[in-house]
mmCIF file of C-alpha atoms in Angstrom:
data_model
loop_
_atom_site.group_PDB
_atom_site.id
_atom_site.type_symbol
_atom_site.label_atom_id
_atom_site.label_comp_id
_atom_site.label_asym_id
_atom_site.label_seq_id
_atom_site.Cartn_x
_atom_site.Cartn_y
_atom_site.Cartn_z
ATOM 1 C CA UNK A 1 152.789 100.450 26.613
ATOM 2 C CA UNK A 2 156.110 102.213 26.539
ATOM 3 C CA UNK A 3 158.421 101.845 29.527
ATOM 4 C CA UNK A 4 160.163 104.610 31.426
ATOM 5 C CA UNK A 5 162.731 103.755 34.050
ATOM 6 C CA UNK A 6 164.226 105.836 36.836
ATOM 7 C CA UNK A 7 167.395 105.315 38.760
ATOM 8 C CA UNK A 8 167.839 105.181 41.641
ATOM 9 C CA UNK A 9 164.470 104.172 43.041
ATOM 10 C CA UNK A 10 165.438 105.655 46.375
ATOM 11 C CA UNK A 11 168.387 107.633 47.692
ATOM 12 C CA UNK A 12 169.468 109.004 51.049
ATOM 13 C CA UNK A 13 172.016 111.755 51.136
ATOM 14 C CA UNK A 14 173.541 114.235 53.546
ATOM 15 C CA UNK A 15 172.548 117.869 53.569
ATOM 16 C CA UNK A 16 174.714 119.929 51.225
ATOM 17 C CA UNK A 17 175.491 117.144 48.778
ATOM 18 C CA UNK A 18 174.187 116.816 45.225
ATOM 19 C CA UNK A 19 172.088 113.962 43.919
ATOM 20 C CA UNK A 20 171.484 112.926 40.321
ATOM 21 C CA UNK A 21 168.366 111.076 39.199
ATOM 22 C CA UNK A 22 168.246 109.428 35.791
ATOM 23 C CA UNK A 23 165.168 108.943 33.653
ATOM 24 C CA UNK A 24 165.304 106.676 30.614
ATOM 25 C CA UNK A 25 162.789 105.785 27.940
ATOM 26 C CA UNK A 26 163.556 102.125 27.295
ATOM 27 C CA UNK A 27 161.757 101.327 24.078
ATOM 28 C CA UNK A 28 160.979 104.651 22.474
ATOM 29 C CA UNK A 29 162.569 107.996 21.783
ATOM 30 C CA UNK A 30 161.237 110.740 24.012
ATOM 31 C CA UNK A 31 161.302 114.179 22.463
ATOM 32 C CA UNK A 32 159.861 115.685 25.617
ATOM 33 C CA UNK A 33 160.402 114.731 29.242
ATOM 34 C CA UNK A 34 158.727 116.136 32.313
ATOM 35 C CA UNK A 35 159.885 116.186 35.914
ATOM 36 C CA UNK A 36 157.388 116.207 38.756
ATOM 37 C CA UNK A 37 157.618 116.423 42.505
ATOM 38 C CA UNK A 38 155.093 114.780 44.782
ATOM 39 C CA UNK A 39 154.588 115.047 48.536
ATOM 40 C CA UNK A 40 152.701 112.300 50.407
ATOM 41 C CA UNK A 41 149.001 112.122 49.541
ATOM 42 C CA UNK A 42 149.298 115.156 47.311
ATOM 43 C CA UNK A 43 149.169 115.764 43.602
ATOM 44 C CA UNK A 44 152.034 115.848 41.143
ATOM 45 C CA UNK A 45 153.630 119.259 40.791
ATOM 46 C CA UNK A 46 155.324 119.899 37.475
ATOM 47 C CA UNK A 47 158.844 121.195 37.999
ATOM 48 C CA UNK A 48 160.116 121.484 34.441
ATOM 49 C CA UNK A 49 159.724 120.386 30.856
ATOM 50 C CA UNK A 50 162.727 119.419 28.797
ATOM 51 C CA UNK A 51 163.076 118.883 25.084
ATOM 52 C CA UNK A 52 165.998 116.929 23.707
ATOM 53 C CA UNK A 53 168.930 119.162 22.912
ATOM 54 C CA UNK A 54 167.513 122.331 24.390
ATOM 55 C CA UNK A 55 167.317 124.002 27.784
ATOM 56 C CA UNK A 56 164.591 122.965 30.164
ATOM 57 C CA UNK A 57 161.610 125.198 30.814
ATOM 58 C CA UNK A 58 161.033 125.571 34.523
ATOM 59 C CA UNK A 59 157.716 126.208 36.209
ATOM 60 C CA UNK A 60 157.252 129.339 38.219
ATOM 61 C CA UNK A 61 158.808 129.046 41.661
ATOM 62 C CA UNK A 62 161.213 126.235 40.752
ATOM 63 C CA UNK A 63 164.853 127.209 41.176
ATOM 64 C CA UNK A 64 166.669 126.314 37.994
ATOM 65 C CA UNK A 65 170.067 126.520 39.682
ATOM 66 C CA UNK A 66 168.985 124.092 42.349
ATOM 67 C CA UNK A 67 167.245 121.571 40.112
ATOM 68 C CA UNK A 68 169.474 121.066 37.092
ATOM 69 C CA UNK A 69 167.859 119.221 34.208
ATOM 70 C CA UNK A 70 169.732 117.803 31.255
ATOM 71 C CA UNK A 71 168.079 116.096 28.288
ATOM 72 C CA UNK A 72 171.131 115.193 26.262
ATOM 73 C CA UNK A 73 169.636 112.357 24.240
ATOM 74 C CA UNK A 74 166.263 111.095 23.104
ATOM 75 C CA UNK A 75 166.296 108.372 25.734
ATOM 76 C CA UNK A 76 167.861 110.020 28.768
ATOM 77 C CA UNK A 77 167.076 112.972 30.988
ATOM 78 C CA UNK A 78 168.691 113.707 34.326
ATOM 79 C CA UNK A 79 167.625 115.773 37.305
ATOM 80 C CA UNK A 80 170.371 116.919 39.661
ATOM 81 C CA UNK A 81 169.383 118.309 43.030
ATOM 82 C CA UNK A 82 172.294 120.523 44.000
ATOM 83 C CA UNK A 83 173.228 121.285 47.593
ATOM 84 C CA UNK A 84 170.291 119.269 48.831
ATOM 85 C CA UNK A 85 168.536 120.209 52.062
ATOM 86 C CA UNK A 86 165.940 118.338 54.125
ATOM 87 C CA UNK A 87 163.125 120.355 52.541
ATOM 88 C CA UNK A 88 164.113 118.830 49.176
ATOM 89 C CA UNK A 89 163.100 115.414 50.488
ATOM 90 C CA UNK A 90 160.283 114.257 48.266
ATOM 91 C CA UNK A 91 159.201 111.791 45.607
ATOM 92 C CA UNK A 92 160.420 112.758 42.143
ATOM 93 C CA UNK A 93 158.706 111.369 39.049
ATOM 94 C CA UNK A 94 159.746 111.711 35.429
ATOM 95 C CA UNK A 95 157.491 111.294 32.444
ATOM 96 C CA UNK A 96 158.197 111.012 28.738
ATOM 97 C CA UNK A 97 156.256 111.681 25.574
ATOM 98 C CA UNK A 98 156.899 110.986 21.909
ATOM 99 C CA UNK A 99 156.505 114.040 19.690
ATOM 100 C CA UNK A 100 153.400 116.200 19.907
ATOM 101 C CA UNK A 101 150.876 114.049 18.142
ATOM 102 C CA UNK A 102 150.685 111.472 20.867
ATOM 103 C CA UNK A 103 148.685 112.500 23.874
ATOM 104 C CA UNK A 104 149.839 109.895 26.308
ATOM 105 C CA UNK A 105 152.652 110.458 28.711
ATOM 106 C CA UNK A 106 154.513 107.476 30.094
ATOM 107 C CA UNK A 107 155.581 107.748 33.704
ATOM 108 C CA UNK A 108 158.617 106.406 35.483
ATOM 109 C CA UNK A 109 158.280 104.572 38.804
ATOM 110 C CA UNK A 110 159.628 107.532 40.772
ATOM 111 C CA UNK A 111 162.600 108.194 43.021
ATOM 112 C CA UNK A 112 162.283 108.785 46.730
ATOM 113 C CA UNK A 113 164.859 111.304 47.938
ATOM 114 C CA UNK A 114 165.589 111.670 51.634
ATOM 115 C CA UNK A 115 167.999 114.379 52.700
ATOM 116 C CA UNK A 116 169.366 114.030 56.229
ATOM 117 C CA UNK B 1 145.112 128.984 32.999
ATOM 118 C CA UNK B 2 143.414 125.665 33.296
ATOM 119 C CA UNK B 3 142.435 124.246 36.658
ATOM 120 C CA UNK B 4 141.285 120.773 37.617
ATOM 121 C CA UNK B 5 139.324 120.173 40.816
ATOM 122 C CA UNK B 6 138.660 116.893 42.572
ATOM 123 C CA UNK B 7 136.410 117.629 45.522
ATOM 124 C CA UNK B 8 136.568 114.189 47.154
ATOM 125 C CA UNK B 9 139.849 113.744 49.065
ATOM 126 C CA UNK B 10 138.933 110.196 50.079
ATOM 127 C CA UNK B 11 136.359 107.614 49.057
ATOM 128 C CA UNK B 12 135.684 104.048 50.040
ATOM 129 C CA UNK B 13 133.689 101.259 48.456
ATOM 130 C CA UNK B 14 132.934 97.628 49.105
ATOM 131 C CA UNK B 15 134.368 95.038 46.790
ATOM 132 C CA UNK B 16 132.109 94.334 43.780
ATOM 133 C CA UNK B 17 130.214 97.585 44.187
ATOM 134 C CA UNK B 18 130.296 100.679 41.990
ATOM 135 C CA UNK B 19 131.900 103.990 42.851
ATOM 136 C CA UNK B 20 132.057 107.330 41.053
ATOM 137 C CA UNK B 21 134.888 109.823 41.405
ATOM 138 C CA UNK B 22 134.191 113.449 40.559
ATOM 139 C CA UNK B 23 136.265 115.906 38.570
ATOM 140 C CA UNK B 24 135.551 119.375 37.275
ATOM 141 C CA UNK B 25 137.804 121.564 35.218
ATOM 142 C CA UNK B 26 137.954 125.107 34.008
ATOM 143 C CA UNK B 27 139.154 126.148 30.575
ATOM 144 C CA UNK B 28 138.261 128.609 27.872
ATOM 145 C CA UNK B 29 139.636 126.318 25.188
ATOM 146 C CA UNK B 30 137.615 123.997 22.986
ATOM 147 C CA UNK B 31 140.216 121.401 22.061
ATOM 148 C CA UNK B 32 141.638 119.307 24.844
ATOM 149 C CA UNK B 33 142.085 115.846 26.300
ATOM 150 C CA UNK B 34 141.008 114.607 29.691
ATOM 151 C CA UNK B 35 142.565 111.706 31.541
ATOM 152 C CA UNK B 36 142.166 109.629 34.649
ATOM 153 C CA UNK B 37 145.361 108.240 36.144
ATOM 154 C CA UNK B 38 145.692 105.695 38.923
ATOM 155 C CA UNK B 39 148.565 105.724 41.418
ATOM 156 C CA UNK B 40 148.577 102.541 43.524
ATOM 157 C CA UNK B 41 150.725 102.138 46.657
ATOM 158 C CA UNK B 42 153.695 101.350 44.401
ATOM 159 C CA UNK B 43 153.336 104.974 43.221
ATOM 160 C CA UNK B 44 153.634 104.037 39.543
ATOM 161 C CA UNK B 45 151.294 106.272 37.568
ATOM 162 C CA UNK B 46 148.986 104.258 35.322
ATOM 163 C CA UNK B 47 146.686 105.663 32.664
ATOM 164 C CA UNK B 48 143.147 104.453 33.294
ATOM 165 C CA UNK B 49 141.149 106.170 30.598
ATOM 166 C CA UNK B 50 141.322 109.047 28.119
ATOM 167 C CA UNK B 51 138.607 111.262 26.602
ATOM 168 C CA UNK B 52 138.945 113.541 23.623
ATOM 169 C CA UNK B 53 136.862 116.691 24.095
ATOM 170 C CA UNK B 54 135.570 116.633 20.516
ATOM 171 C CA UNK B 55 134.032 113.202 21.030
ATOM 172 C CA UNK B 56 130.532 113.146 22.457
ATOM 173 C CA UNK B 57 130.662 109.449 23.268
ATOM 174 C CA UNK B 58 131.897 108.644 26.735
ATOM 175 C CA UNK B 59 135.094 106.597 26.862
ATOM 176 C CA UNK B 60 134.980 103.105 28.340
ATOM 177 C CA UNK B 61 137.746 100.709 29.319
ATOM 178 C CA UNK B 62 136.426 97.454 30.735
ATOM 179 C CA UNK B 63 135.148 98.268 34.258
ATOM 180 C CA UNK B 64 136.066 101.934 33.942
ATOM 181 C CA UNK B 65 133.869 104.482 32.235
ATOM 182 C CA UNK B 66 133.541 108.242 32.256
ATOM 183 C CA UNK B 67 130.653 110.671 32.259
ATOM 184 C CA UNK B 68 131.909 113.585 30.195
ATOM 185 C CA UNK B 69 129.720 116.667 30.369
ATOM 186 C CA UNK B 70 131.498 119.269 28.250
ATOM 187 C CA UNK B 71 129.117 122.146 28.873
ATOM 188 C CA UNK B 72 129.271 121.568 32.611
ATOM 189 C CA UNK B 73 133.037 120.947 32.438
ATOM 190 C CA UNK B 74 132.617 117.760 34.377
ATOM 191 C CA UNK B 75 134.508 114.495 33.915
ATOM 192 C CA UNK B 76 133.618 111.790 36.430
ATOM 193 C CA UNK B 77 135.034 108.272 36.581
ATOM 194 C CA UNK B 78 132.829 105.277 37.331
ATOM 195 C CA UNK B 79 134.431 102.065 38.508
ATOM 196 C CA UNK B 80 132.127 99.060 38.297
ATOM 197 C CA UNK B 81 132.593 95.772 40.132
ATOM 198 C CA UNK B 82 135.310 97.300 42.302
ATOM 199 C CA UNK B 83 138.277 95.080 43.056
ATOM 200 C CA UNK B 84 140.832 95.214 45.846
ATOM 201 C CA UNK B 85 143.458 96.100 43.256
ATOM 202 C CA UNK B 86 141.577 99.289 42.469
ATOM 203 C CA UNK B 87 142.739 100.715 45.796
ATOM 204 C CA UNK B 88 144.848 103.699 44.769
ATOM 205 C CA UNK B 89 144.987 107.451 44.473
ATOM 206 C CA UNK B 90 143.167 108.619 41.352
ATOM 207 C CA UNK B 91 144.056 111.792 39.498
ATOM 208 C CA UNK B 92 141.999 113.622 36.916
ATOM 209 C CA UNK B 93 144.142 115.481 34.388
ATOM 210 C CA UNK B 94 143.734 117.935 31.515
ATOM 211 C CA UNK B 95 145.839 118.686 28.482
ATOM 212 C CA UNK B 96 145.083 121.462 26.022
ATOM 213 C CA UNK B 97 145.527 120.931 22.304
ATOM 214 C CA UNK B 98 146.575 123.699 19.980
ATOM 215 C CA UNK B 99 144.530 124.808 16.993
ATOM 216 C CA UNK B 100 146.218 122.235 14.796
ATOM 217 C CA UNK B 101 145.137 119.444 17.075
ATOM 218 C CA UNK B 102 148.608 118.622 18.243
ATOM 219 C CA UNK B 103 149.418 118.515 21.865
ATOM 220 C CA UNK B 104 150.119 121.815 23.535
ATOM 221 C CA UNK B 105 152.195 120.493 26.373
ATOM 222 C CA UNK B 106 151.836 119.848 30.008
ATOM 223 C CA UNK B 107 149.266 117.915 31.964
ATOM 224 C CA UNK B 108 147.360 119.744 34.668
ATOM 225 C CA UNK B 109 146.432 117.408 37.531
ATOM 226 C CA UNK B 110 143.678 117.588 40.098
ATOM 227 C CA UNK B 111 144.358 117.182 43.794
ATOM 228 C CA UNK B 112 143.626 113.471 43.713
ATOM 229 C CA UNK B 113 141.124 111.150 45.379
ATOM 230 C CA UNK B 114 142.273 108.290 47.585
ATOM 231 C CA UNK B 115 140.044 105.304 46.898
ATOM 232 C CA UNK B 116 139.972 102.351 49.262
ATOM 233 C CA UNK B 117 138.216 99.151 48.265
ATOM 234 C CA UNK B 118 137.159 97.058 51.258
ATOM 235 C CA UNK B 119 136.725 93.284 51.130
#
């Protein structure tokens, strides 16, 4: 299957700083990428959907100014957590899909963010 | 809006035995896909099996099979000959298709079931 990578796999930062997480589709072009947040032993919560070259669509309750998403190319999407606080500590997972005809999403390995 | 419900927060099974994970969903649509994903301790999401709603035949992938009951909106996963590597959190998921049969968009996940396989 197709491979999606995330970098970094884990990050620790101080409260008030910004953190950028990269999501790359390694062997396919992803027209749509999704960003999820997951707390321990809980389900994946969709944060936003991004299509290459256009603004991301955020889910209700997700602060777009806090979680900046950029999908500048067909193989790269980034999530920037701005002015991070301890409550932003979580596991962030990206997922990518090719076009609309394919019904499988390929998931990255996730990034664990810890804000001190 | 679609909802997916997994009523079993945790399950356990002995190695080599069979276990069934439950999933129900709610939708007013007729065209959709259903999925089971596995998330092992590594936390990498892995697609286990997929079912197209228009297909009456239940999907099967080696030791994994589903019981798809469209009228009852039920989509259970049966794992046969359980192995230690099956220990993971399992998520049932739903995706609606539009009238043209192309994918509408986002996956809706259930709450998850933590499955532990004991030796």
